[in-house]
Amino acid sequence: RGVRVAGYKWSEIRDRVKNRLRDTKTVRSYSDALLLELANDEQQELAADLIDFDPTLFLKMETVKAATDRDVYDLPKDFAKVAWIELGHYGTLYPKVPIVAPDQLEKFRYRGVDAGFYTTYTSLPTIQREAVCLLGDRFRVVPIPASTTPSWRIWYQPVMADITGDEEPVAIPRRFALLLVLGTCVRALRTLKEDAADFQEERQEAWEKMRRDADRESDPPIVVPAVWS
């Protein structure tokens, strides 16, 4: 399943969209089914923008255990984009593993006789670092594990799960809900070929305010030098 970050229920978001569109009469221009479809489209696009804004926002982690003499493993079911991968066979240490292109993987294959947890190749005694490459919905590791001791922690951005019911929370966190509401309004007006400029402008202003607030939060503290008498 896709990520479920605590957000408003869909019924709450839908009511806000309807109020913004002044579409609360018995005979409405936008059906609930249409608004749900538009909101799901907007949620996917907004989530991608928010990940660029804050790469940790939807971040998930899943641990994959090694199998002896096996070098290909499944990625998480809701995997969309890798953030980083950590190798776990050093106790509590989880160093990051290089993620390389498939044609670069061979340079990491051979290890020396003291390789420990991995199949050894004495013909090339130089110990090299572990590495992984992504292969669609799977990933490949080198060197090939010789035991079940290693594990990998996959840190990744998940696929956003579509909203399906009134009481279901949307994936967008509450502090970004206005962006979801405004974006859905823009999409709704466009279906009737109506002017959405006001909503687009308000949405842009909301983005700019969010970025300004983030910049202020990231500013280093002001240090006032001591005055010596």
mmCIF file of N, CA and C in Angstrom, residues 4-70:
data_model
loop_
_atom_site.group_PDB
_atom_site.id
_atom_site.type_symbol
_atom_site.label_atom_id
_atom_site.label_comp_id
_atom_site.label_asym_id
_atom_site.label_seq_id
_atom_site.Cartn_x
_atom_site.Cartn_y
_atom_site.Cartn_z
ATOM 1 N N ARG A 4 0.624 6.605 4.049
ATOM 2 C CA ARG A 4 -0.515 7.256 4.659
ATOM 3 C C ARG A 4 -0.013 8.211 5.740
ATOM 4 N N VAL A 5 0.358 9.426 5.329
ATOM 5 C CA VAL A 5 0.768 10.446 6.277
ATOM 6 C C VAL A 5 -0.505 11.053 6.867
ATOM 7 N N ALA A 6 -0.503 11.339 8.182
ATOM 8 C CA ALA A 6 -1.702 11.851 8.834
ATOM 9 C C ALA A 6 -2.151 13.161 8.192
ATOM 10 N N GLY A 7 -3.322 13.157 7.592
ATOM 11 C CA GLY A 7 -3.868 14.346 6.963
ATOM 12 C C GLY A 7 -5.348 14.443 7.239
ATOM 13 N N TYR A 8 -5.983 15.460 6.665
ATOM 14 C CA TYR A 8 -7.426 15.581 6.806
ATOM 15 C C TYR A 8 -8.124 14.423 6.097
ATOM 16 N N LYS A 9 -9.333 14.125 6.553
ATOM 17 C CA LYS A 9 -10.139 13.138 5.846
ATOM 18 C C LYS A 9 -10.563 13.717 4.500
ATOM 19 N N TRP A 10 -10.782 12.821 3.539
ATOM 20 C CA TRP A 10 -11.172 13.281 2.217
ATOM 21 C C TRP A 10 -12.472 14.086 2.277
ATOM 22 N N SER A 11 -13.423 13.699 3.103
ATOM 23 C CA SER A 11 -14.684 14.439 3.198
ATOM 24 C C SER A 11 -14.437 15.886 3.618
ATOM 25 N N GLU A 12 -13.443 16.123 4.462
ATOM 26 C CA GLU A 12 -13.118 17.478 4.895
ATOM 27 C C GLU A 12 -12.492 18.279 3.754
ATOM 28 N N ILE A 13 -11.578 17.649 3.027
ATOM 29 C CA ILE A 13 -10.958 18.317 1.871
ATOM 30 C C ILE A 13 -12.018 18.609 0.807
ATOM 31 N N ARG A 14 -12.874 17.640 0.539
ATOM 32 C CA ARG A 14 -13.914 17.816 -0.486
ATOM 33 C C ARG A 14 -14.844 18.974 -0.132
ATOM 34 N N ASP A 15 -15.231 19.078 1.148
ATOM 35 C CA ASP A 15 -16.121 20.170 1.553
ATOM 36 C C ASP A 15 -15.436 21.523 1.376
ATOM 37 N N ARG A 16 -14.160 21.589 1.656
ATOM 38 C CA ARG A 16 -13.424 22.848 1.469
ATOM 39 C C ARG A 16 -13.353 23.211 -0.015
ATOM 40 N N VAL A 17 -13.158 22.201 -0.870
ATOM 41 C CA VAL A 17 -13.138 22.441 -2.316
ATOM 42 C C VAL A 17 -14.495 22.966 -2.776
ATOM 43 N N LYS A 18 -15.566 22.315 -2.333
ATOM 44 C CA LYS A 18 -16.911 22.749 -2.728
ATOM 45 C C LYS A 18 -17.197 24.179 -2.282
ATOM 46 N N ASN A 19 -16.804 24.512 -1.058
ATOM 47 C CA ASN A 19 -17.025 25.873 -0.566
ATOM 48 C C ASN A 19 -16.261 26.895 -1.386
ATOM 49 N N ARG A 20 -15.041 26.554 -1.740
ATOM 50 C CA ARG A 20 -14.239 27.465 -2.570
ATOM 51 C C ARG A 20 -14.874 27.658 -3.945
ATOM 52 N N LEU A 21 -15.434 26.596 -4.476
ATOM 53 C CA LEU A 21 -16.058 26.654 -5.806
ATOM 54 C C LEU A 21 -17.498 27.160 -5.744
ATOM 55 N N ARG A 22 -17.990 27.394 -4.530
ATOM 56 C CA ARG A 22 -19.400 27.768 -4.324
ATOM 57 C C ARG A 22 -20.317 26.751 -5.006
ATOM 58 N N ASP A 23 -19.999 25.488 -4.766
ATOM 59 C CA ASP A 23 -20.718 24.398 -5.429
ATOM 60 C C ASP A 23 -21.391 23.529 -4.362
ATOM 61 N N THR A 24 -22.210 24.146 -3.546
ATOM 62 C CA THR A 24 -22.818 23.427 -2.428
ATOM 63 C C THR A 24 -24.328 23.263 -2.586
ATOM 64 N N LYS A 25 -24.867 23.585 -3.752
ATOM 65 C CA LYS A 25 -26.301 23.458 -3.979
ATOM 66 C C LYS A 25 -26.667 21.998 -4.235
ATOM 67 N N THR A 26 -27.961 21.745 -4.254
ATOM 68 C CA THR A 26 -28.444 20.383 -4.518
ATOM 69 C C THR A 26 -28.035 19.929 -5.907
ATOM 70 N N VAL A 27 -28.210 20.805 -6.892
ATOM 71 C CA VAL A 27 -27.756 20.513 -8.249
ATOM 72 C C VAL A 27 -26.385 21.156 -8.416
ATOM 73 N N ARG A 28 -25.371 20.315 -8.542
ATOM 74 C CA ARG A 28 -24.005 20.827 -8.525
ATOM 75 C C ARG A 28 -23.329 20.657 -9.881
ATOM 76 N N SER A 29 -22.309 21.489 -10.092
ATOM 77 C CA SER A 29 -21.537 21.401 -11.333
ATOM 78 C C SER A 29 -20.538 20.261 -11.289
ATOM 79 N N TYR A 30 -20.101 19.882 -10.066
ATOM 80 C CA TYR A 30 -19.051 18.884 -9.920
ATOM 81 C C TYR A 30 -19.554 17.742 -9.035
ATOM 82 N N SER A 31 -19.560 16.551 -9.563
ATOM 83 C CA SER A 31 -19.974 15.397 -8.766
ATOM 84 C C SER A 31 -18.875 15.025 -7.774
ATOM 85 N N ASP A 32 -19.263 14.296 -6.735
ATOM 86 C CA ASP A 32 -18.272 13.830 -5.766
ATOM 87 C C ASP A 32 -17.237 12.932 -6.432
ATOM 88 N N ALA A 33 -17.700 12.116 -7.380
ATOM 89 C CA ALA A 33 -16.779 11.203 -8.075
ATOM 90 C C ALA A 33 -15.748 11.980 -8.889
ATOM 91 N N LEU A 34 -16.191 13.061 -9.543
ATOM 92 C CA LEU A 34 -15.259 13.871 -10.330
ATOM 93 C C LEU A 34 -14.250 14.563 -9.415
ATOM 94 N N LEU A 35 -14.729 15.145 -8.323
ATOM 95 C CA LEU A 35 -13.805 15.816 -7.401
ATOM 96 C C LEU A 35 -12.789 14.840 -6.823
ATOM 97 N N LEU A 36 -13.213 13.608 -6.554
ATOM 98 C CA LEU A 36 -12.285 12.600 -6.044
ATOM 99 C C LEU A 36 -11.208 12.285 -7.075
ATOM 100 N N GLU A 37 -11.621 12.135 -8.319
ATOM 101 C CA GLU A 37 -10.654 11.857 -9.392
ATOM 102 C C GLU A 37 -9.665 13.009 -9.543
ATOM 103 N N LEU A 38 -10.175 14.238 -9.528
ATOM 104 C CA LEU A 38 -9.307 15.409 -9.675
ATOM 105 C C LEU A 38 -8.365 15.554 -8.484
ATOM 106 N N ALA A 39 -8.877 15.275 -7.283
ATOM 107 C CA ALA A 39 -8.037 15.380 -6.088
ATOM 108 C C ALA A 39 -6.924 14.341 -6.101
ATOM 109 N N ASN A 40 -7.209 13.140 -6.574
ATOM 110 C CA ASN A 40 -6.160 12.120 -6.664
ATOM 111 C C ASN A 40 -5.077 12.538 -7.650
ATOM 112 N N ASP A 41 -5.483 13.111 -8.789
ATOM 113 C CA ASP A 41 -4.491 13.594 -9.751
ATOM 114 C C ASP A 41 -3.644 14.711 -9.136
ATOM 115 N N GLU A 42 -4.322 15.627 -8.439
ATOM 116 C CA GLU A 42 -3.602 16.738 -7.816
ATOM 117 C C GLU A 42 -2.677 16.241 -6.714
ATOM 118 N N GLN A 43 -3.126 15.250 -5.942
ATOM 119 C CA GLN A 43 -2.314 14.717 -4.856
ATOM 120 C C GLN A 43 -1.016 14.121 -5.382
ATOM 121 N N GLN A 44 -1.076 13.387 -6.487
ATOM 122 C CA GLN A 44 0.138 12.798 -7.061
ATOM 123 C C GLN A 44 1.130 13.882 -7.471
ATOM 124 N N GLU A 45 0.638 14.914 -8.143
ATOM 125 C CA GLU A 45 1.524 15.987 -8.607
ATOM 126 C C GLU A 45 2.059 16.809 -7.436
ATOM 127 N N LEU A 46 1.185 17.104 -6.487
ATOM 128 C CA LEU A 46 1.606 17.882 -5.318
ATOM 129 C C LEU A 46 2.633 17.122 -4.489
ATOM 130 N N ALA A 47 2.438 15.824 -4.319
ATOM 131 C CA ALA A 47 3.391 15.025 -3.540
ATOM 132 C C ALA A 47 4.782 15.084 -4.162
ATOM 133 N N ALA A 48 4.845 15.004 -5.501
ATOM 134 C CA ALA A 48 6.146 15.082 -6.178
ATOM 135 C C ALA A 48 6.806 16.441 -5.921
ATOM 136 N N ASP A 49 6.013 17.518 -5.957
ATOM 137 C CA ASP A 49 6.559 18.853 -5.689
ATOM 138 C C ASP A 49 7.018 18.975 -4.234
ATOM 139 N N LEU A 50 6.254 18.399 -3.331
ATOM 140 C CA LEU A 50 6.616 18.477 -1.914
ATOM 141 C C LEU A 50 7.882 17.684 -1.609
ATOM 142 N N ILE A 51 8.087 16.580 -2.322
ATOM 143 C CA ILE A 51 9.312 15.803 -2.136
ATOM 144 C C ILE A 51 10.524 16.622 -2.572
ATOM 145 N N ASP A 52 10.379 17.393 -3.663
ATOM 146 C CA ASP A 52 11.468 18.287 -4.072
ATOM 147 C C ASP A 52 11.698 19.358 -3.010
ATOM 148 N N PHE A 53 10.622 19.817 -2.377
ATOM 149 C CA PHE A 53 10.712 20.848 -1.344
ATOM 150 C C PHE A 53 11.332 20.287 -0.065
ATOM 151 N N ASP A 54 10.931 19.072 0.323
ATOM 152 C CA ASP A 54 11.438 18.431 1.539
ATOM 153 C C ASP A 54 11.571 16.935 1.277
ATOM 154 N N PRO A 55 12.760 16.448 0.913
ATOM 155 C CA PRO A 55 12.939 15.033 0.555
ATOM 156 C C PRO A 55 12.621 14.054 1.672
ATOM 157 N N THR A 56 12.531 14.526 2.918
ATOM 158 C CA THR A 56 12.243 13.615 4.029
ATOM 159 C C THR A 56 10.754 13.500 4.337
ATOM 160 N N LEU A 57 9.923 14.242 3.632
ATOM 161 C CA LEU A 57 8.522 14.379 4.020
ATOM 162 C C LEU A 57 7.768 13.047 4.023
ATOM 163 N N PHE A 58 7.927 12.246 2.985
ATOM 164 C CA PHE A 58 7.197 10.980 2.880
ATOM 165 C C PHE A 58 8.124 9.775 3.026
ATOM 166 N N LEU A 59 9.351 10.014 3.485
ATOM 167 C CA LEU A 59 10.381 8.984 3.483
ATOM 168 C C LEU A 59 9.974 7.756 4.293
ATOM 169 N N LYS A 60 10.221 6.568 3.721
ATOM 170 C CA LYS A 60 9.950 5.306 4.394
ATOM 171 C C LYS A 60 11.210 4.451 4.387
ATOM 172 N N MET A 61 11.241 3.448 5.266
ATOM 173 C CA MET A 61 12.376 2.539 5.330
ATOM 174 C C MET A 61 11.875 1.113 5.461
ATOM 175 N N GLU A 62 12.491 0.220 4.711
ATOM 176 C CA GLU A 62 12.176 -1.208 4.824
ATOM 177 C C GLU A 62 13.482 -1.992 4.844
ATOM 178 N N THR A 63 13.571 -2.982 5.730
ATOM 179 C CA THR A 63 14.764 -3.810 5.850
ATOM 180 C C THR A 63 14.600 -5.073 5.019
ATOM 181 N N VAL A 64 15.626 -5.391 4.246
ATOM 182 C CA VAL A 64 15.644 -6.607 3.418
ATOM 183 C C VAL A 64 16.789 -7.490 3.907
ATOM 184 N N LYS A 65 16.471 -8.703 4.307
ATOM 185 C CA LYS A 65 17.484 -9.638 4.800
ATOM 186 C C LYS A 65 18.139 -10.397 3.647
ATOM 187 N N ALA A 66 19.419 -10.696 3.806
ATOM 188 C CA ALA A 66 20.161 -11.431 2.787
ATOM 189 C C ALA A 66 19.776 -12.905 2.789
ATOM 190 N N ALA A 67 19.965 -13.539 1.638
ATOM 191 C CA ALA A 67 19.843 -14.991 1.497
ATOM 192 C C ALA A 67 21.163 -15.503 0.940
ATOM 193 N N THR A 68 21.616 -16.630 1.422
ATOM 194 C CA THR A 68 22.911 -17.164 1.018
ATOM 195 C C THR A 68 22.986 -17.365 -0.496
ATOM 196 N N ASP A 69 24.083 -16.858 -1.094
ATOM 197 C CA ASP A 69 24.370 -17.003 -2.523
ATOM 198 C C ASP A 69 23.282 -16.418 -3.425
ATOM 199 N N ARG A 70 22.584 -15.423 -2.944
ATOM 200 C CA ARG A 70 21.553 -14.756 -3.750
ATOM 201 C C ARG A 70 21.909 -13.286 -3.893
#
